[in-house]
Amino acid sequence: MKNTHDTKRIVLERIRKGEISMRPRWHFVLKSTLVFFAIATVSAIVIYLQSLLFFFLNVTGVIFAPSIGLPKHVIYLTSSPWLLVCLVIGFLVTLEILVRKFAFGYRKPLLYTGLVIVGVVSLCVFAMSQTPAHRIILEMTQGVDITDDTFMSNMYLIHGEQLAEHVYIGIITEVTTHGYNLLDSTGKTHKMVTDDETVVPEGMTFEVEEKVVVLGEYETPQTDKTPDLLYVYTMREVPDDESPTEPVVSNQSKVKSFTWSHKVTDTNADYPRSTVSLLVLRDDGSRQERMISTVDGSCNELRDNQLGALGTPELLCYYAGFGYQFRIVSTAEGYDVQQKEIEEATPDHNPPMGEFKTIMSILN
Amino acid sequence: MGDNDEAIVEKVQNGDTEQFGVLIDRYDAKLKRYAQKFLIYDETCTDLVQDIFVKAYVNIRGFDTHRRFSPWIYRIAHNTFINELKRRELAPFTFFDTDIIAPYLRATETADSDTNHEEMKGLLEDSLSLLPPKYREPLILYFYDSMSYQDIGEILQIPLSTVGMRIARGKEQLRKIYESKHGTL
């Protein structure tokens, strides 16, 4: 067996001959920087993906679907964005592995570091959920070319379409004997059936003109139930400050024309109320009705005013001295639907002129 | 008495490469014993220890002299030995060890009496090779190199409580192996 002198002699000889040399200090600085950068990047990704996951679950109402009972869990499972769930778990594990490369990570049991990571990520996700970031991106990806193979587009498109399978968003137009009638953004009316098994958030009731998100399923013709009825498993109201966007549908064709649609939907009240929507006709012949707003009064098109994008006139909805004016303008990405509040001047009151604000974007 | 390890490392980092010989003098015998006990002695141990010193020299500028040198070079040794066990397909080390998940209550460091210490060394000499590497390694570092739980934790990069748990379980297994071979202890 070789002794210490052999080891020392052999190693020092190799050092003197230049066979082995010290790595420069910058090598280690760069390595540490890269690991820190990797932690920052993975943290950002996991925060983004987890907030996107909760955004989708919240927008579609799937988040409260676990309480719908065993037979209907299949719907819940197929409607959940599993790819996102797997990605979030994968990136959380990656983050844990990276953190355990440092003394502050490996010195603590995995349970503790895992809880800290999940806690910090959850705080950031909560902070992000207070911003309209995902809603804005989702709206921006509406109408995006599906062949535009960017990560961002696909995240919204894939999940938007996946969730669209059993999720319906729209406005209640009628309370019926079996439930409600729901008008969705494409102009289609769904006859919804609710029963004792339908789960709604505690204390929530539904009325005509309310915007709701519904998780349900059309019964197949094989059953003895009427096939054109949408059986509702869960539904919830969409608060005013949370304007969910309907599931994303990819569309590559250009907009050919816009047509306003305005119907008086509530004649029982002391004053009329109108539902305003916009019919979008594209050059491939497809038509899509986009729900714009529900307003007091009745509406009429202002054909004497300057026409908006694609020759679309402005729309004025008015009642008792107050109202809204709508117009469509061209943008770099497509078109914006804008809205302005108006108030009639009186001899002793000269209200300030309102400004048009964008309430919806339609990509070309 | 000469400079401490960290002062010598600083000299080597600044270009006095001959000082690296002092570190070899101080750690060669310890690392060879660690290798022989952990890998179960064979001829490759000396070559592996040479590899450890070469790796230590190559990476010495990455060592922070505000920390202790001993756990750092033992960490290099640990990685080298684990790779050797994997190469020989003797290591049942897995990607993920479940014993790092939760804290263990019984894992606090206790001062063994001299009698217990010697008794354990006797058991180790007799049955060490029959212990799984996961329990063998912390016992070697604790009983032969007289390292603290904290240092062992730094070398193996596991929580302090896991070090205590592995040492406690290692001792239990060692006693069982001894008793199955020789009857009661």
Short mmCIF file of C-alpha atoms in Angstrom, two decimals, chain A:
data_model
loop_
_atom_site.label_atom_id
_atom_site.label_comp_id
_atom_site.label_asym_id
_atom_site.label_seq_id
_atom_site.Cartn_x
_atom_site.Cartn_y
_atom_site.Cartn_z
CA MET A 1 0.00 0.00 0.00
CA LYS A 2 1.22 3.49 -0.86
CA ASN A 3 1.90 5.79 2.10
CA THR A 4 1.18 9.48 2.71
CA HIS A 5 4.49 10.48 1.15
CA ASP A 6 3.50 8.74 -2.07
CA THR A 7 0.15 10.54 -2.20
CA LYS A 8 1.77 13.88 -1.39
CA ARG A 9 4.62 13.36 -3.87
CA ILE A 10 2.31 12.26 -6.70
CA VAL A 11 -0.22 15.07 -6.21
CA LEU A 12 2.40 17.82 -5.80
CA GLU A 13 4.32 16.54 -8.83
CA ARG A 14 1.19 16.75 -10.96
CA ILE A 15 0.62 20.30 -9.67
CA ARG A 16 4.23 21.33 -10.48
CA LYS A 17 4.05 19.82 -13.96
CA GLY A 18 0.83 21.76 -14.58
CA GLU A 19 -1.21 18.58 -15.14
CA ILE A 20 -3.76 19.89 -12.67
CA SER A 21 -4.59 23.51 -12.02
CA MET A 22 -6.99 25.49 -9.85
CA ARG A 23 -10.22 26.61 -11.45
CA PRO A 24 -10.44 30.43 -11.51
CA ARG A 25 -12.61 32.15 -8.88
CA TRP A 26 -15.03 33.47 -11.52
CA HIS A 27 -15.97 29.87 -12.35
CA PHE A 28 -17.46 29.45 -8.88
CA VAL A 29 -19.06 32.88 -8.87
CA LEU A 30 -20.67 32.10 -12.22
CA LYS A 31 -21.87 28.71 -10.98
CA SER A 32 -23.51 30.22 -7.87
CA THR A 33 -25.03 33.01 -9.97
CA LEU A 34 -26.50 30.48 -12.39
CA VAL A 35 -28.06 28.47 -9.54
CA PHE A 36 -29.56 31.65 -8.04
CA PHE A 37 -30.80 32.65 -11.48
CA ALA A 38 -32.31 29.19 -11.93
CA ILE A 39 -34.10 29.48 -8.57
CA ALA A 40 -35.45 32.92 -9.51
CA THR A 41 -36.59 31.68 -12.92
CA VAL A 42 -38.25 28.51 -11.62
CA SER A 43 -39.92 30.53 -8.83
CA ALA A 44 -41.32 32.99 -11.38
CA ILE A 45 -42.57 30.14 -13.59
CA VAL A 46 -44.21 28.25 -10.72
CA ILE A 47 -45.89 31.43 -9.43
CA TYR A 48 -47.16 32.25 -12.92
CA LEU A 49 -48.42 28.71 -13.60
CA GLN A 50 -50.07 28.30 -10.20
CA SER A 51 -51.83 31.65 -10.46
CA LEU A 52 -52.93 30.72 -13.99
CA LEU A 53 -54.27 27.43 -12.62
CA PHE A 54 -56.32 29.19 -9.93
CA PHE A 55 -57.41 31.77 -12.47
CA PHE A 56 -58.85 29.08 -14.75
CA LEU A 57 -60.41 27.18 -11.85
CA ASN A 58 -61.97 30.35 -10.50
CA VAL A 59 -63.18 31.72 -13.82
CA THR A 60 -64.88 28.47 -14.71
CA GLY A 61 -66.20 27.61 -11.27
CA VAL A 62 -64.36 24.26 -11.31
CA ILE A 63 -62.74 25.32 -8.05
CA PHE A 64 -65.94 24.52 -6.13
CA ALA A 65 -66.79 21.48 -8.22
CA PRO A 66 -65.36 18.84 -5.82
CA SER A 67 -68.54 19.13 -3.78
CA ILE A 68 -70.79 18.03 -6.65
CA GLY A 69 -70.90 14.39 -5.65
CA LEU A 70 -69.21 11.23 -6.84
CA PRO A 71 -71.14 10.38 -10.04
CA LYS A 72 -70.31 13.76 -11.50
CA HIS A 73 -66.67 13.77 -10.57
CA VAL A 74 -65.77 12.65 -14.06
CA ILE A 75 -66.82 16.09 -15.24
CA TYR A 76 -64.64 17.67 -12.62
CA LEU A 77 -61.69 15.52 -13.63
CA THR A 78 -62.06 16.17 -17.35
CA SER A 79 -62.63 19.87 -16.77
CA SER A 80 -59.58 20.35 -14.59
CA PRO A 81 -56.45 21.69 -16.25
CA TRP A 82 -54.33 18.64 -15.44
CA LEU A 83 -51.42 19.68 -17.61
CA LEU A 84 -51.14 22.84 -15.52
CA VAL A 85 -51.43 20.85 -12.29
CA CYS A 86 -48.61 18.52 -13.39
CA LEU A 87 -46.45 21.44 -14.51
CA VAL A 88 -46.94 23.22 -11.18
CA ILE A 89 -45.99 20.07 -9.23
CA GLY A 90 -42.99 19.47 -11.49
CA PHE A 91 -41.66 23.00 -11.08
CA LEU A 92 -42.27 22.93 -7.30
CA VAL A 93 -40.16 19.76 -7.08
CA THR A 94 -37.45 21.40 -9.22
CA LEU A 95 -37.48 24.42 -6.92
CA GLU A 96 -37.11 22.17 -3.85
CA ILE A 97 -34.15 20.37 -5.46
CA LEU A 98 -32.46 23.69 -6.27
CA VAL A 99 -33.05 25.09 -2.77
CA ARG A 100 -31.53 21.96 -1.21
CA LYS A 101 -28.24 22.72 -2.95
CA PHE A 102 -27.73 25.46 -0.39
CA ALA A 103 -26.97 25.02 3.31
CA PHE A 104 -30.19 26.81 4.32
CA GLY A 105 -32.06 24.16 2.32
CA TYR A 106 -30.41 20.85 3.17
CA ARG A 107 -30.03 21.68 6.88
CA LYS A 108 -33.81 21.61 7.32
CA PRO A 109 -36.18 18.64 6.87
CA LEU A 110 -37.89 18.57 3.50
CA LEU A 111 -41.23 19.13 5.21
CA TYR A 112 -40.11 22.54 6.48
CA THR A 113 -38.47 23.74 3.26
CA GLY A 114 -41.43 22.44 1.27
CA LEU A 115 -43.88 24.33 3.48
CA VAL A 116 -41.83 27.52 3.22
CA ILE A 117 -41.68 27.23 -0.58
CA VAL A 118 -45.42 26.53 -0.88
CA GLY A 119 -46.17 29.38 1.56
CA VAL A 120 -44.04 31.94 -0.29
CA VAL A 121 -45.38 30.82 -3.68
CA SER A 122 -48.97 31.00 -2.37
CA LEU A 123 -48.41 34.53 -1.10
CA CYS A 124 -47.07 35.59 -4.49
CA VAL A 125 -49.96 33.80 -6.24
CA PHE A 126 -52.42 35.63 -4.00
CA ALA A 127 -50.72 38.95 -4.82
CA MET A 128 -50.89 38.13 -8.53
CA SER A 129 -54.55 37.17 -8.27
CA GLN A 130 -55.27 40.72 -7.14
CA THR A 131 -54.11 41.99 -10.53
CA PRO A 132 -55.98 41.61 -13.84
CA ALA A 133 -52.86 40.12 -15.50
CA HIS A 134 -54.30 36.75 -16.55
CA ARG A 135 -57.61 38.18 -17.72
CA ILE A 136 -55.79 40.69 -19.92
CA ILE A 137 -53.52 38.01 -21.41
CA LEU A 138 -56.45 35.65 -21.93
CA GLU A 139 -58.38 38.34 -23.77
CA MET A 140 -55.30 39.14 -25.83
CA THR A 141 -55.00 35.50 -26.88
CA GLN A 142 -58.60 35.36 -28.08
CA GLY A 143 -58.54 35.04 -31.82
CA VAL A 144 -54.83 34.24 -31.80
CA ASP A 145 -53.56 32.06 -34.60
CA ILE A 146 -53.34 28.48 -33.22
CA THR A 147 -50.31 27.91 -35.45
CA ASP A 148 -48.53 30.69 -33.58
CA ASP A 149 -46.73 28.13 -31.47
CA THR A 150 -45.67 30.26 -28.55
CA PHE A 151 -45.76 28.93 -25.02
CA MET A 152 -47.95 31.78 -23.82
CA SER A 153 -50.57 31.38 -26.56
CA ASN A 154 -50.77 27.65 -26.09
CA MET A 155 -51.15 27.87 -22.31
CA TYR A 156 -54.32 29.90 -22.71
CA LEU A 157 -55.63 28.25 -25.85
CA ILE A 158 -55.20 24.65 -24.73
CA HIS A 159 -56.74 25.23 -21.34
CA GLY A 160 -59.39 27.59 -22.64
CA GLU A 161 -60.55 24.94 -25.10
CA GLN A 162 -60.23 22.13 -22.55
CA LEU A 163 -62.35 24.03 -20.07
CA ALA A 164 -64.85 24.95 -22.76
CA GLU A 165 -66.01 21.36 -22.90
CA HIS A 166 -68.29 21.55 -19.88
CA VAL A 167 -68.20 25.22 -18.97
CA TYR A 168 -70.76 27.76 -20.12
CA ILE A 169 -70.55 31.46 -19.40
CA GLY A 170 -73.34 33.85 -20.20
CA ILE A 171 -76.27 35.89 -19.01
CA ILE A 172 -79.47 34.50 -17.54
CA THR A 173 -82.28 35.63 -19.81
CA GLU A 174 -85.18 33.83 -18.21
CA VAL A 175 -86.13 31.94 -15.08
CA THR A 176 -88.00 28.82 -16.19
CA THR A 177 -89.88 26.07 -14.44
CA HIS A 178 -86.93 23.69 -14.75
CA GLY A 179 -84.15 26.22 -14.14
CA TYR A 180 -82.87 29.06 -16.28
CA ASN A 181 -82.22 30.04 -19.86
CA LEU A 182 -78.67 31.16 -20.48
CA LEU A 183 -77.51 33.29 -23.39
CA ASP A 184 -73.83 32.68 -24.12
CA SER A 185 -71.40 34.86 -26.04
CA THR A 186 -72.07 33.06 -29.32
CA GLY A 187 -75.73 33.99 -29.15
CA LYS A 188 -76.82 30.45 -28.31
CA THR A 189 -79.46 29.95 -25.63
CA HIS A 190 -78.99 27.01 -23.26
CA LYS A 191 -82.00 25.56 -21.46
CA MET A 192 -80.51 24.82 -18.08
CA VAL A 193 -81.95 22.31 -15.64
CA THR A 194 -81.20 22.72 -11.97
CA ASP A 195 -82.26 20.40 -9.18
CA ASP A 196 -81.46 19.55 -5.57
CA GLU A 197 -78.08 18.16 -6.61
CA THR A 198 -76.96 21.39 -8.26
CA VAL A 199 -74.29 22.98 -6.11
CA VAL A 200 -74.20 26.74 -5.70
CA PRO A 201 -72.07 28.81 -3.33
CA GLU A 202 -73.83 29.33 -0.03
CA GLY A 203 -76.31 32.18 -0.05
CA MET A 204 -76.08 32.79 -3.81
CA THR A 205 -79.29 33.29 -5.78
CA PHE A 206 -79.74 33.97 -9.47
CA GLU A 207 -81.86 36.48 -11.34
CA VAL A 208 -82.42 37.55 -14.90
CA GLU A 209 -79.53 39.57 -16.42
CA GLU A 210 -76.97 38.15 -14.06
CA LYS A 211 -73.76 36.92 -15.59
CA VAL A 212 -73.03 33.37 -14.46
CA VAL A 213 -70.56 30.59 -15.03
CA VAL A 214 -71.99 27.11 -15.27
CA LEU A 215 -70.40 23.68 -15.07
CA GLY A 216 -72.70 21.10 -16.56
CA GLU A 217 -73.36 18.57 -19.24
CA TYR A 218 -75.81 18.01 -22.04
CA GLU A 219 -77.45 14.67 -21.58
CA THR A 220 -76.80 12.20 -24.37
CA PRO A 221 -79.79 11.01 -26.46
CA GLN A 222 -79.43 7.45 -25.08
CA THR A 223 -80.81 8.53 -21.75
CA ASP A 224 -84.48 8.94 -21.08
CA LYS A 225 -83.97 12.62 -20.39
CA THR A 226 -84.58 15.28 -23.01
CA PRO A 227 -81.33 15.64 -24.97
CA ASP A 228 -81.39 19.41 -25.50
CA LEU A 229 -81.26 20.26 -21.84
CA LEU A 230 -78.12 21.35 -20.08
CA TYR A 231 -77.99 19.65 -16.68
CA VAL A 232 -76.24 21.97 -14.28
CA TYR A 233 -73.84 20.54 -11.71
CA THR A 234 -72.56 23.82 -10.36
CA MET A 235 -73.19 27.45 -11.16
CA ARG A 236 -72.18 30.73 -9.68
CA GLU A 237 -72.64 34.41 -10.25
CA VAL A 238 -69.79 36.43 -11.73
CA PRO A 239 -69.13 39.49 -9.56
CA ASP A 240 -68.89 42.89 -11.24
CA ASP A 241 -65.19 43.19 -10.46
CA GLU A 242 -64.44 39.81 -12.01
CA SER A 243 -65.32 39.76 -15.63
CA PRO A 244 -64.46 36.29 -16.84
CA THR A 245 -63.76 35.79 -20.43
CA GLU A 246 -65.51 32.99 -22.21
CA PRO A 247 -63.38 29.99 -23.17
CA VAL A 248 -60.91 30.82 -25.86
CA VAL A 249 -61.66 29.81 -29.41
CA SER A 250 -58.88 30.11 -31.92
CA ASN A 251 -59.71 31.97 -35.07
CA GLN A 252 -57.52 32.78 -37.99
CA SER A 253 -59.96 34.66 -40.19
CA LYS A 254 -60.31 38.44 -40.41
CA VAL A 255 -63.28 40.45 -39.23
CA LYS A 256 -65.52 41.49 -42.12
CA SER A 257 -68.16 43.54 -40.33
CA PHE A 258 -69.70 44.43 -36.97
CA THR A 259 -73.42 44.70 -36.30
CA TRP A 260 -74.93 45.96 -33.07
CA SER A 261 -77.68 43.90 -31.47
CA HIS A 262 -79.81 45.45 -28.77
CA LYS A 263 -82.89 43.87 -27.29
CA VAL A 264 -85.15 45.09 -24.54
CA THR A 265 -84.89 42.16 -22.16
CA ASP A 266 -86.84 43.26 -19.11
CA THR A 267 -90.25 44.77 -19.73
CA ASN A 268 -91.55 44.08 -16.24
CA ALA A 269 -89.54 46.85 -14.61
CA ASP A 270 -90.74 50.44 -14.40
CA TYR A 271 -88.29 51.33 -17.13
CA PRO A 272 -86.87 49.32 -20.06
CA ARG A 273 -83.54 47.53 -19.87
CA SER A 274 -81.58 46.46 -22.90
CA THR A 275 -78.99 43.80 -23.55
CA VAL A 276 -76.33 45.03 -25.94
CA SER A 277 -74.26 42.60 -27.96
CA LEU A 278 -72.07 42.79 -31.02
CA LEU A 279 -72.36 40.43 -33.94
CA VAL A 280 -68.92 39.78 -35.42
CA LEU A 281 -68.91 38.49 -39.00
CA ARG A 282 -65.61 37.11 -40.27
CA ASP A 283 -64.47 36.61 -43.85
CA ASP A 284 -64.71 32.80 -43.54
CA GLY A 285 -68.43 33.22 -43.00
CA SER A 286 -68.33 32.52 -39.25
CA ARG A 287 -70.47 34.64 -36.93
CA GLN A 288 -69.92 35.27 -33.26
CA GLU A 289 -72.08 37.27 -30.89
CA ARG A 290 -70.11 39.03 -28.15
CA MET A 291 -72.02 40.14 -25.08
CA ILE A 292 -71.23 43.81 -24.39
CA SER A 293 -73.42 45.08 -21.56
CA THR A 294 -76.85 45.35 -20.02
CA VAL A 295 -78.04 48.95 -19.72
CA ASP A 296 -81.08 50.96 -18.69
CA GLY A 297 -83.30 52.28 -21.45
CA SER A 298 -83.45 51.53 -25.11
CA CYS A 299 -80.78 51.91 -27.79
CA ASN A 300 -80.45 53.35 -31.25
CA GLU A 301 -77.63 53.65 -33.77
CA LEU A 302 -76.20 57.14 -34.42
CA ARG A 303 -75.89 56.99 -38.19
CA ASP A 304 -75.37 60.76 -38.51
CA ASN A 305 -72.22 60.64 -36.38
CA GLN A 306 -68.81 59.73 -37.74
CA LEU A 307 -68.72 55.98 -38.43
CA GLY A 308 -66.35 53.76 -36.51
CA ALA A 309 -64.15 50.88 -37.66
CA LEU A 310 -65.49 48.93 -40.69
CA GLY A 311 -68.22 51.54 -41.07
CA THR A 312 -69.91 50.58 -37.82
CA PRO A 313 -72.11 53.35 -36.40
CA GLU A 314 -71.97 54.40 -32.77
CA LEU A 315 -74.70 53.08 -30.48
CA LEU A 316 -76.51 55.20 -27.92
CA CYS A 317 -78.46 53.68 -25.04
CA TYR A 318 -80.35 56.23 -23.02
CA TYR A 319 -82.88 56.60 -20.23
CA ALA A 320 -83.99 59.56 -18.07
CA GLY A 321 -81.04 61.81 -18.80
CA PHE A 322 -78.34 59.16 -18.41
CA GLY A 323 -76.90 56.63 -20.78
CA TYR A 324 -74.00 55.04 -22.57
CA GLN A 325 -72.48 55.53 -25.97
CA PHE A 326 -70.60 52.66 -27.64
CA ARG A 327 -68.19 52.73 -30.59
CA ILE A 328 -65.65 50.51 -32.32
CA VAL A 329 -62.15 51.72 -33.16
CA SER A 330 -59.28 50.06 -35.01
CA THR A 331 -56.11 49.11 -33.15
CA ALA A 332 -52.79 47.54 -34.16
CA GLU A 333 -54.02 44.09 -33.10
CA GLY A 334 -57.62 44.40 -34.27
CA TYR A 335 -60.49 46.40 -32.81
CA ASP A 336 -61.50 47.86 -29.47
CA VAL A 337 -65.08 48.21 -28.28
CA GLN A 338 -65.26 51.44 -26.29
CA GLN A 339 -67.89 52.86 -23.96
CA LYS A 340 -68.58 56.37 -22.72
CA GLU A 341 -70.99 57.55 -20.02
CA ILE A 342 -73.22 60.40 -21.01
CA GLU A 343 -75.41 62.68 -18.99
CA GLU A 344 -77.92 65.20 -20.33
CA ALA A 345 -77.19 68.86 -19.56
CA THR A 346 -79.88 70.93 -17.83
CA PRO A 347 -80.11 74.74 -17.50
CA ASP A 348 -78.49 74.58 -14.06
CA HIS A 349 -76.24 71.56 -14.56
CA ASN A 350 -73.57 71.15 -17.20
CA PRO A 351 -72.06 67.67 -16.70
CA PRO A 352 -68.45 67.02 -17.72
CA MET A 353 -67.92 65.24 -21.03
CA GLY A 354 -67.19 61.55 -20.45
CA GLU A 355 -64.30 59.82 -22.17
CA PHE A 356 -64.42 56.62 -24.18
CA LYS A 357 -62.86 53.64 -22.37
CA THR A 358 -62.01 50.28 -23.91
CA ILE A 359 -64.21 47.50 -22.52
CA MET A 360 -63.33 44.72 -24.94
CA SER A 361 -60.70 43.89 -27.54
CA ILE A 362 -61.39 41.80 -30.62
CA LEU A 363 -58.35 40.48 -32.43
CA ASN A 364 -58.21 40.43 -36.16
#
